Coordinates of C-alpha atoms in Angstrom, one line a residue:
Chain A
M4 CA 293.1 -98.6 -219.4
V5 CA 295.0 -98.1 -223.0
P6 CA 292.5 -100.0 -225.8
V7 CA 294.2 -103.0 -227.8
I8 CA 296.0 -101.3 -231.7
K9 CA 295.4 -104.0 -233.9
E10 CA 298.0 -103.1 -236.9
N11 CA 297.4 -103.5 -239.8
D12 CA 300.2 -105.9 -242.2
S13 CA 302.1 -103.3 -243.5
A14 CA 301.4 -101.0 -241.6
T15 CA 304.2 -99.3 -238.6
S16 CA 303.2 -96.2 -238.7
V17 CA 300.6 -94.5 -235.6
A18 CA 298.5 -93.3 -238.6
Q19 CA 298.2 -96.4 -240.2
K20 CA 297.4 -98.3 -237.4
K21 CA 293.8 -98.7 -236.6
Y22 CA 291.4 -98.5 -232.8
P23 CA 289.4 -101.1 -232.1
V24 CA 286.4 -98.6 -233.1
T25 CA 283.6 -100.2 -235.6
V26 CA 281.2 -96.7 -236.7
I27 CA 278.1 -96.4 -237.4
V28 CA 276.1 -94.6 -240.1
P29 CA 272.8 -95.2 -240.5
A30 CA 271.7 -93.6 -244.1
Y31 CA 268.5 -92.9 -246.4
N32 CA 268.5 -91.1 -249.2
E33 CA 272.4 -89.1 -248.3
A34 CA 273.6 -88.9 -251.8
D35 CA 274.7 -85.7 -251.4
C36 CA 276.4 -86.2 -248.3
I37 CA 277.9 -89.2 -247.7
A38 CA 280.8 -89.0 -249.2
D39 CA 281.9 -86.4 -247.7
T40 CA 281.0 -87.8 -244.2
V41 CA 283.2 -91.2 -244.8
N42 CA 286.0 -89.1 -246.1
S43 CA 286.6 -87.8 -243.2
L44 CA 286.6 -90.2 -241.2
L45 CA 288.7 -92.3 -243.5
V46 CA 291.3 -89.8 -242.9
Q47 CA 290.8 -89.8 -239.5
S48 CA 294.2 -89.2 -236.9
F49 CA 292.5 -92.6 -235.5
L50 CA 291.6 -95.0 -238.0
P51 CA 288.4 -97.1 -236.8
E52 CA 289.0 -101.1 -237.5
E53 CA 285.8 -100.7 -239.9
I54 CA 283.2 -98.5 -241.4
I55 CA 280.0 -99.8 -241.5
V56 CA 276.7 -97.1 -242.9
I57 CA 273.0 -99.9 -242.9
D58 CA 271.5 -97.8 -246.2
D59 CA 268.4 -98.0 -245.1
G60 CA 266.2 -98.1 -248.5
S61 CA 267.3 -95.4 -249.4
T62 CA 266.1 -94.7 -253.2
D63 CA 269.2 -92.7 -254.5
N64 CA 272.9 -94.0 -254.8
T65 CA 273.9 -93.8 -251.3
A66 CA 275.0 -97.5 -251.5
E67 CA 276.8 -97.1 -254.2
I68 CA 278.7 -93.7 -253.6
C69 CA 279.5 -95.8 -250.2
R70 CA 281.0 -98.9 -251.8
S71 CA 283.1 -96.8 -254.5
L72 CA 284.6 -95.6 -250.8
G73 CA 285.7 -99.3 -249.7
V74 CA 283.5 -98.8 -246.3
T75 CA 280.5 -102.0 -245.7
V76 CA 277.3 -100.8 -246.9
L77 CA 274.3 -103.2 -244.4
T78 CA 271.1 -103.4 -246.4
P79 CA 268.0 -104.6 -244.2
P80 CA 265.4 -105.7 -246.0
E81 CA 262.9 -103.0 -245.4
N82 CA 263.0 -99.8 -244.1
T83 CA 263.5 -99.4 -239.8
G84 CA 262.1 -96.9 -239.6
S85 CA 264.5 -94.1 -238.2
K86 CA 267.0 -93.5 -237.6
A87 CA 267.7 -96.2 -234.6
G88 CA 266.4 -99.0 -236.0
A89 CA 268.6 -98.5 -238.8
Q90 CA 271.9 -98.3 -236.3
N91 CA 270.4 -101.3 -233.8
Y92 CA 270.4 -103.4 -237.1
A93 CA 274.8 -102.8 -237.5
L94 CA 275.0 -103.7 -233.9
S95 CA 274.5 -107.2 -233.7
H96 CA 277.6 -106.9 -237.1
I97 CA 280.0 -105.1 -234.5
N98 CA 282.5 -106.6 -232.8
S99 CA 284.5 -104.3 -231.3
E100 CA 285.5 -103.1 -228.7
F101 CA 283.6 -99.5 -228.9
T102 CA 281.1 -97.9 -231.0
L103 CA 281.2 -94.2 -233.4
A104 CA 277.9 -93.2 -234.5
I105 CA 277.4 -90.7 -235.9
D106 CA 274.9 -89.0 -238.6
A107 CA 275.5 -89.7 -241.8
D108 CA 275.2 -86.0 -242.2
T109 CA 277.8 -85.5 -240.4
T110 CA 281.4 -84.9 -241.0
L111 CA 284.7 -85.4 -238.0
K112 CA 287.3 -82.9 -237.7
E113 CA 290.7 -85.0 -238.4
D114 CA 291.2 -85.5 -234.6
G115 CA 287.6 -86.1 -233.8
L116 CA 287.9 -89.4 -233.2
E117 CA 291.0 -89.5 -231.5
K118 CA 289.5 -86.5 -229.0
L119 CA 286.9 -89.2 -227.8
F120 CA 288.4 -92.2 -227.3
G121 CA 290.2 -90.2 -224.7
A122 CA 287.7 -90.3 -222.7
M123 CA 287.4 -94.1 -222.3
D124 CA 290.6 -94.1 -220.2
D125 CA 288.2 -94.4 -217.1
P126 CA 286.7 -98.3 -217.3
D127 CA 282.9 -96.1 -215.9
V128 CA 282.2 -93.7 -218.6
V129 CA 280.6 -95.5 -221.3
A130 CA 279.5 -92.9 -223.8
A131 CA 281.6 -89.6 -224.9
C132 CA 280.0 -87.0 -227.2
G133 CA 282.2 -83.8 -229.1
F134 CA 281.4 -80.1 -229.6
V135 CA 279.0 -79.3 -232.7
I136 CA 279.0 -77.1 -235.4
P137 CA 277.0 -75.9 -237.9
Q138 CA 278.5 -77.1 -241.3
K139 CA 276.8 -74.8 -243.7
V140 CA 276.1 -71.3 -242.1
S141 CA 273.8 -69.2 -244.6
T142 CA 270.1 -69.4 -244.2
L143 CA 267.7 -67.9 -240.8
W144 CA 267.7 -71.7 -239.5
E145 CA 271.1 -72.6 -240.0
R146 CA 272.4 -69.2 -238.2
G147 CA 270.0 -69.9 -235.5
R148 CA 270.9 -73.5 -235.1
Y149 CA 275.0 -71.5 -235.7
V150 CA 275.2 -69.6 -232.3
E151 CA 272.5 -71.6 -230.5
Y152 CA 275.5 -74.2 -230.1
L153 CA 278.1 -72.2 -229.9
M154 CA 276.4 -71.0 -226.9
A155 CA 274.9 -74.4 -225.7
F156 CA 278.2 -76.3 -225.9
T157 CA 280.7 -73.1 -224.6
F158 CA 278.8 -72.4 -221.6
Y159 CA 276.2 -74.8 -221.0
K160 CA 277.7 -78.3 -221.7
E161 CA 281.1 -78.0 -220.4
I162 CA 279.4 -76.9 -217.1
Q163 CA 277.6 -79.8 -217.1
E164 CA 280.5 -82.0 -218.5
Y165 CA 283.1 -79.7 -215.1
Y166 CA 279.0 -82.0 -212.8
E167 CA 279.9 -84.7 -214.9
K168 CA 276.5 -85.1 -215.9
P169 CA 276.4 -83.9 -220.3
L170 CA 272.6 -83.8 -220.3
I171 CA 273.2 -85.8 -223.4
S172 CA 276.0 -87.7 -225.8
S173 CA 274.9 -86.5 -229.2
G174 CA 273.3 -88.7 -231.6
C175 CA 274.9 -87.2 -234.4
F176 CA 278.6 -88.3 -232.8
S177 CA 279.0 -89.7 -230.0
L178 CA 281.8 -92.8 -228.9
F179 CA 279.9 -95.9 -226.9
R180 CA 281.0 -98.7 -225.5
T181 CA 280.0 -101.5 -227.4
E182 CA 279.0 -103.8 -224.0
Y183 CA 276.9 -101.1 -222.8
L184 CA 274.8 -100.4 -226.5
Q185 CA 274.7 -104.1 -226.7
Q186 CA 273.3 -104.9 -222.7
N187 CA 270.9 -102.2 -223.2
N188 CA 269.5 -103.5 -226.2
G189 CA 271.1 -101.1 -228.6
W190 CA 268.4 -97.2 -228.8
S191 CA 265.4 -97.9 -227.1
L192 CA 262.3 -96.7 -229.9
R193 CA 260.1 -96.4 -227.1
T194 CA 261.1 -92.3 -227.4
M195 CA 261.6 -89.7 -230.1
A196 CA 264.9 -88.6 -228.7
E197 CA 266.6 -91.9 -228.0
D198 CA 270.6 -90.8 -227.7
M199 CA 268.6 -88.6 -224.8
D200 CA 266.9 -91.9 -223.9
L201 CA 270.6 -93.9 -223.3
T202 CA 272.4 -90.9 -222.0
W203 CA 269.9 -91.1 -218.9
T204 CA 269.6 -95.3 -218.5
A205 CA 273.5 -94.5 -218.1
Y206 CA 273.7 -92.5 -215.3
Q207 CA 270.9 -93.9 -213.9
L208 CA 273.4 -97.6 -214.2
G209 CA 276.1 -95.5 -211.9
K210 CA 278.1 -94.7 -215.4
K211 CA 279.9 -92.1 -216.5
V212 CA 278.8 -90.5 -219.6
R213 CA 282.2 -87.4 -220.9
F214 CA 281.3 -84.0 -222.6
I215 CA 284.5 -83.4 -225.2
P216 CA 285.1 -80.5 -226.4
S217 CA 287.9 -81.1 -228.8
A218 CA 286.3 -83.4 -230.5
V219 CA 284.5 -81.3 -233.1
C220 CA 281.6 -82.8 -235.7
Y221 CA 280.2 -80.4 -238.4
P222 CA 276.6 -81.7 -239.4
I223 CA 274.4 -80.2 -241.9
E224 CA 271.7 -78.4 -239.8
P225 CA 267.9 -78.4 -241.2
H226 CA 267.8 -75.2 -243.6
N227 CA 265.0 -74.0 -243.8
F228 CA 261.5 -73.8 -241.7
H229 CA 259.9 -77.1 -242.8
F230 CA 262.6 -79.2 -241.8
M231 CA 263.6 -77.2 -238.7
N232 CA 259.6 -77.9 -237.2
K233 CA 260.2 -81.6 -238.3
Q234 CA 263.7 -81.6 -236.2
L235 CA 263.0 -79.3 -233.1
K236 CA 259.3 -81.1 -233.0
R237 CA 260.9 -84.5 -232.1
W238 CA 263.8 -82.8 -230.0
A239 CA 260.5 -81.7 -228.4
H240 CA 258.1 -84.5 -227.7
G241 CA 261.5 -86.6 -227.4
F242 CA 262.0 -84.7 -224.0
I243 CA 259.3 -84.8 -222.8
Q244 CA 259.0 -88.5 -223.5
N245 CA 262.6 -89.0 -221.6
V246 CA 260.9 -87.0 -218.8
R247 CA 257.5 -89.2 -218.7
L248 CA 259.7 -92.2 -219.1
H249 CA 262.8 -92.0 -217.0
W250 CA 261.7 -89.2 -214.0
K251 CA 261.7 -91.5 -211.3
G252 CA 264.8 -93.1 -212.1
I253 CA 266.7 -89.5 -212.3
M254 CA 265.8 -87.9 -208.9
H255 CA 268.1 -90.2 -207.6
V256 CA 270.6 -88.5 -210.3
P257 CA 272.3 -85.3 -208.1
F258 CA 272.8 -82.7 -210.6
L259 CA 271.2 -84.4 -213.9
R260 CA 268.3 -84.1 -211.7
S261 CA 268.5 -79.8 -211.6
I262 CA 269.1 -79.6 -215.2
V263 CA 266.1 -81.4 -215.9
M264 CA 263.7 -79.1 -213.5
V265 CA 265.3 -76.3 -214.7
M266 CA 265.4 -77.1 -218.8
C267 CA 261.9 -78.2 -218.0
W268 CA 260.6 -74.7 -216.4
D269 CA 262.2 -72.4 -219.0
A270 CA 260.7 -74.6 -221.6
S271 CA 257.2 -74.5 -220.1
I272 CA 256.6 -71.9 -217.6
A273 CA 258.8 -69.8 -218.9
S274 CA 258.0 -69.5 -223.1
I275 CA 254.8 -69.0 -222.2
F276 CA 255.5 -65.6 -220.6
Y277 CA 257.1 -65.1 -223.3
L278 CA 255.1 -66.3 -226.0
T279 CA 252.2 -64.3 -224.0
A280 CA 253.3 -62.5 -221.2
I281 CA 255.1 -60.4 -222.9
P282 CA 253.5 -59.2 -226.1
I283 CA 250.1 -58.8 -224.0
L284 CA 252.1 -56.8 -221.3
A285 CA 253.7 -54.8 -224.5
V286 CA 250.1 -53.7 -226.3
M287 CA 247.8 -53.6 -223.3
V288 CA 250.8 -51.1 -220.7
S289 CA 252.7 -50.4 -222.1
P290 CA 255.5 -51.2 -225.4
L291 CA 258.9 -50.8 -223.6
F292 CA 258.3 -54.5 -222.5
L293 CA 259.0 -55.9 -226.0
L294 CA 262.1 -55.7 -224.3
G295 CA 261.9 -58.0 -222.2
Y296 CA 262.9 -60.8 -225.7
I297 CA 266.1 -58.9 -225.8
I298 CA 267.1 -57.9 -222.0
D299 CA 269.0 -61.7 -221.4
L300 CA 271.3 -61.0 -224.6
P301 CA 274.5 -60.9 -223.0
M302 CA 273.8 -64.7 -221.3
V303 CA 273.2 -66.0 -225.3
L304 CA 276.4 -63.5 -226.6
V305 CA 279.0 -63.7 -224.5
P306 CA 279.7 -67.0 -224.8
T307 CA 278.4 -67.3 -228.2
L308 CA 281.0 -64.1 -228.9
V309 CA 284.0 -66.2 -226.7
K310 CA 283.7 -69.3 -228.8
A311 CA 283.1 -67.6 -231.9
Y312 CA 286.7 -64.7 -231.4
S313 CA 289.0 -68.2 -230.5
R314 CA 287.3 -69.8 -234.1
G315 CA 287.8 -66.2 -236.1
E316 CA 283.9 -65.5 -236.9
T317 CA 283.2 -62.9 -234.8
L318 CA 281.3 -61.1 -237.1
K319 CA 280.0 -64.2 -238.4
A320 CA 278.1 -64.6 -235.0
L321 CA 277.4 -61.5 -234.5
C322 CA 275.8 -61.7 -237.8
S323 CA 273.8 -64.5 -236.6
I324 CA 271.6 -63.3 -233.6
P325 CA 268.9 -62.0 -234.8
A326 CA 268.5 -65.8 -236.4
F327 CA 268.6 -66.7 -233.0
L328 CA 266.7 -65.0 -231.2
V329 CA 263.8 -66.0 -234.1
L330 CA 264.9 -69.8 -233.8
R331 CA 264.1 -69.3 -229.3
V332 CA 260.9 -68.3 -230.2
V333 CA 259.5 -71.0 -232.7
N334 CA 261.5 -73.3 -230.6
S335 CA 259.4 -72.2 -227.3
A336 CA 256.1 -72.0 -229.4
I337 CA 256.9 -75.7 -231.1
F338 CA 257.7 -77.4 -227.4
L339 CA 254.1 -75.4 -226.2
K340 CA 252.5 -77.4 -229.1
A341 CA 254.4 -80.5 -228.2
L342 CA 253.6 -80.6 -224.4
F343 CA 250.2 -80.2 -224.7
E344 CA 249.7 -83.0 -227.5
E345 CA 251.8 -84.8 -225.1
L346 CA 249.9 -84.5 -221.9
V347 CA 246.7 -83.4 -222.2
L348 CA 245.9 -85.0 -225.8
K349 CA 248.0 -88.0 -224.9
R350 CA 249.1 -88.0 -228.5
T351 CA 252.4 -88.8 -228.3
L352 CA 254.2 -88.8 -231.5
T353 CA 256.0 -92.3 -232.8
T354 CA 256.7 -91.1 -236.8
Y355 CA 260.0 -90.5 -237.1
E356 CA 261.2 -87.5 -239.3
K357 CA 264.1 -86.8 -240.8
G358 CA 264.9 -82.7 -239.5
H359 CA 266.5 -82.3 -243.5
Chain B
M1 CA 270.0 -80.7 -228.6
N2 CA 268.4 -77.6 -227.4
I3 CA 264.8 -77.7 -226.7
G4 CA 262.1 -74.7 -225.4
L5 CA 263.8 -71.2 -224.8
P6 CA 268.0 -71.2 -224.0
G7 CA 268.9 -68.2 -222.7
A8 CA 266.5 -67.2 -220.6
G9 CA 264.7 -67.7 -217.7
V10 CA 266.2 -69.3 -214.0
G11 CA 267.8 -72.0 -216.9
G12 CA 270.7 -68.8 -217.2
L13 CA 271.0 -68.4 -213.8
F14 CA 271.1 -71.7 -213.3
Y15 CA 274.3 -72.2 -214.9
L16 CA 275.7 -69.3 -213.6
S17 CA 275.4 -70.1 -210.2
C18 CA 277.0 -73.9 -210.8
T19 CA 280.0 -71.4 -212.2
L20 CA 280.1 -69.0 -209.4
V21 CA 280.4 -72.4 -207.2
M22 CA 283.2 -73.9 -209.7
P23 CA 286.5 -72.7 -207.9
F24 CA 285.2 -73.6 -204.8
K25 CA 284.3 -76.9 -205.0
E26 CA 288.0 -77.4 -207.2
L27 CA 289.5 -76.4 -204.4
F28 CA 288.0 -78.7 -202.0
L29 CA 288.8 -81.4 -204.9
T30 CA 292.3 -79.9 -204.5
L31 CA 292.7 -80.2 -201.1
T32 CA 291.1 -83.5 -200.2
K33 CA 291.6 -85.5 -203.2
P34 CA 295.1 -87.2 -203.3
G35 CA 296.6 -86.3 -207.5
H36 CA 293.3 -83.6 -208.6
K37 CA 295.4 -80.8 -210.1
F38 CA 293.6 -77.2 -209.6
R39 CA 291.5 -77.0 -213.6
Y40 CA 292.7 -73.4 -213.4
K41 CA 292.5 -72.7 -217.3
L42 CA 288.3 -74.4 -217.5
V43 CA 287.6 -72.7 -214.0
A44 CA 289.3 -69.0 -215.5
T45 CA 287.3 -69.6 -219.0
Q46 CA 283.6 -70.2 -216.8
L47 CA 284.2 -67.8 -214.6
S48 CA 285.2 -65.3 -217.5
I49 CA 282.0 -65.7 -219.2
A50 CA 280.1 -65.3 -216.4
F51 CA 281.6 -62.7 -215.6
G52 CA 280.7 -61.5 -218.6
I53 CA 277.3 -62.3 -218.8
V54 CA 276.9 -60.3 -215.4
G55 CA 278.1 -57.4 -217.0
G56 CA 276.6 -57.6 -220.6
L57 CA 272.8 -57.7 -217.7
F58 CA 274.6 -54.6 -215.7
L59 CA 275.1 -53.0 -219.8
V60 CA 271.7 -53.8 -221.2
Y61 CA 270.6 -52.8 -217.8
K62 CA 272.0 -49.1 -217.7
L63 CA 271.9 -49.0 -221.9
I64 CA 267.6 -49.1 -221.2
S65 CA 267.8 -46.9 -218.3
G66 CA 269.9 -44.2 -220.1
L67 CA 268.2 -45.1 -223.9
F68 CA 264.4 -44.7 -221.7
G69 CA 264.9 -42.9 -218.9
L70 CA 263.1 -46.1 -217.1
S71 CA 263.4 -45.8 -213.2
F72 CA 263.4 -49.6 -212.0
S73 CA 262.3 -48.6 -209.0
P74 CA 259.2 -48.7 -207.8
M75 CA 259.8 -45.4 -206.0
Q76 CA 260.6 -42.7 -208.2
S77 CA 261.1 -40.5 -204.5
V78 CA 264.5 -43.3 -202.8
S79 CA 267.7 -42.0 -202.5
D80 CA 270.9 -43.3 -205.2
E81 CA 271.6 -46.1 -202.9
S82 CA 267.7 -47.1 -203.0
A83 CA 267.2 -47.5 -206.5
W84 CA 270.7 -49.5 -206.6
L85 CA 269.0 -52.1 -204.8
Y86 CA 266.0 -52.0 -206.4
S87 CA 267.1 -52.3 -209.7
L88 CA 268.9 -55.3 -208.4
L89 CA 265.1 -56.7 -207.3
P90 CA 264.4 -58.2 -210.7
I91 CA 267.9 -60.9 -210.2
F92 CA 266.6 -61.7 -206.6
V93 CA 263.3 -62.4 -207.4
S94 CA 263.9 -65.0 -210.3
F95 CA 267.6 -66.3 -208.5
G96 CA 264.6 -66.4 -205.4
L97 CA 262.6 -68.6 -208.0
L98 CA 265.5 -70.6 -208.8
V99 CA 266.1 -71.2 -205.1
V100 CA 262.4 -72.2 -204.2
I101 CA 262.5 -74.9 -207.4
L102 CA 265.7 -76.4 -206.8
S103 CA 264.1 -76.9 -203.2
L104 CA 261.4 -77.8 -203.9
L105 CA 263.3 -80.5 -206.1
E106 CA 265.8 -82.0 -203.6
L107 CA 263.2 -82.2 -201.3
A108 CA 261.1 -84.1 -203.4
A109 CA 264.3 -86.0 -204.3
F110 CA 264.6 -86.9 -200.6
F111 CA 261.4 -88.2 -199.6
M112 CA 261.6 -91.1 -202.8
K113 CA 265.1 -92.0 -201.7
K114 CA 263.4 -92.5 -197.8
G115 CA 260.2 -94.3 -199.9
K116 CA 262.5 -96.4 -201.8
R117 CA 264.7 -97.5 -198.2
L118 CA 261.5 -98.9 -196.6
V119 CA 259.9 -100.2 -199.3
V120 CA 263.1 -102.0 -199.8
K121 CA 262.9 -102.8 -195.9
K122 CA 259.5 -104.1 -196.3

């Protein structure tokens, strides 16, 4: 299927043609980074029909900056309370065939939208996402996340794409068929990971989701423990909530059920082993058991360096590996805490907190 | 979005196994699906990463055993060939665990599907 292309009155070149895409950018106090995000959208090789920023009750000048850049600004009557809420607010204003959802702190490579668009040739594809690389790689947490993304998007996600079941169409940069979003009443508020919810719902409806590695985006990642903790907490609770919500449905989706199962196992059982058995064995039996923390290093190192080398960032990646090992320990501890709260204490996380 | 322990555990082994199946799946698709082209670049890249990981794990094993004089064999007096087999024991155990987890999952999926059909028939 070839999307319908609308031309500007004065435009004749391909670069000036506008594609049937509306970009929605939920924003709350994003004055520091929103200009970069909007500017990266304005220089896309495929120009969208409209760019809508949802100023979700910002107390800074986010809205003024966006208006000065010539994009549409929507202002809900009051703060919607979450990214999904802000996106849903904009959904009724969208008339185009496709919707690009992008975070306010995320910039795109010039051909990011064009590359994602290619996935929509298949009418069964309802969502497509791209490769994520942190915009800033400076602090321990940003470095850890940098390695995590290089590894996961080069190895895990490529395999998920090969088997036609990417685990998640990332919330920071995804292209959707607007009709699919409208049929599902947009982004659901029932979990803390609305992007995962939307992706798994699509599979259960027999629809497809694609991962396009050449479509690259650059989000700003949490730079300190305070914000990283908030983000990881939201992700951990979101994952558990989605498994509880969808487990019966995804049992009928081959491969997806396998990746969710091994993820559950690694995040719970392996985390318990990692955080308790290894230190206990190290103290009680031999300190050599501490080698357990680095014994799987090639699993992280090889895909990370393959991607880093192609980007000319080998040294940066190598220097960031220790940060990843720290992030991994923190991630597993936060997941176990979330598991305990959700399943034992029955305390479901319902408050959305920004990750940066 | 990664949760828990990316890298470690049976998850890594699962993705390695999936990669090793890729060339066979690709060959099957090329032979049976009209118009399907063998995706050499994708398969070669992922296989290279997988073999790189396996090679890396082997190097780590050699390095640790060399540095600390460790023998991963539970029997110190076994021959070199047997010691090599014993050194692979953790991988066999992990792989066995993965097979058990996935088999139980498939079994559960089968019975859920069967149960759903019975409900529909009623």
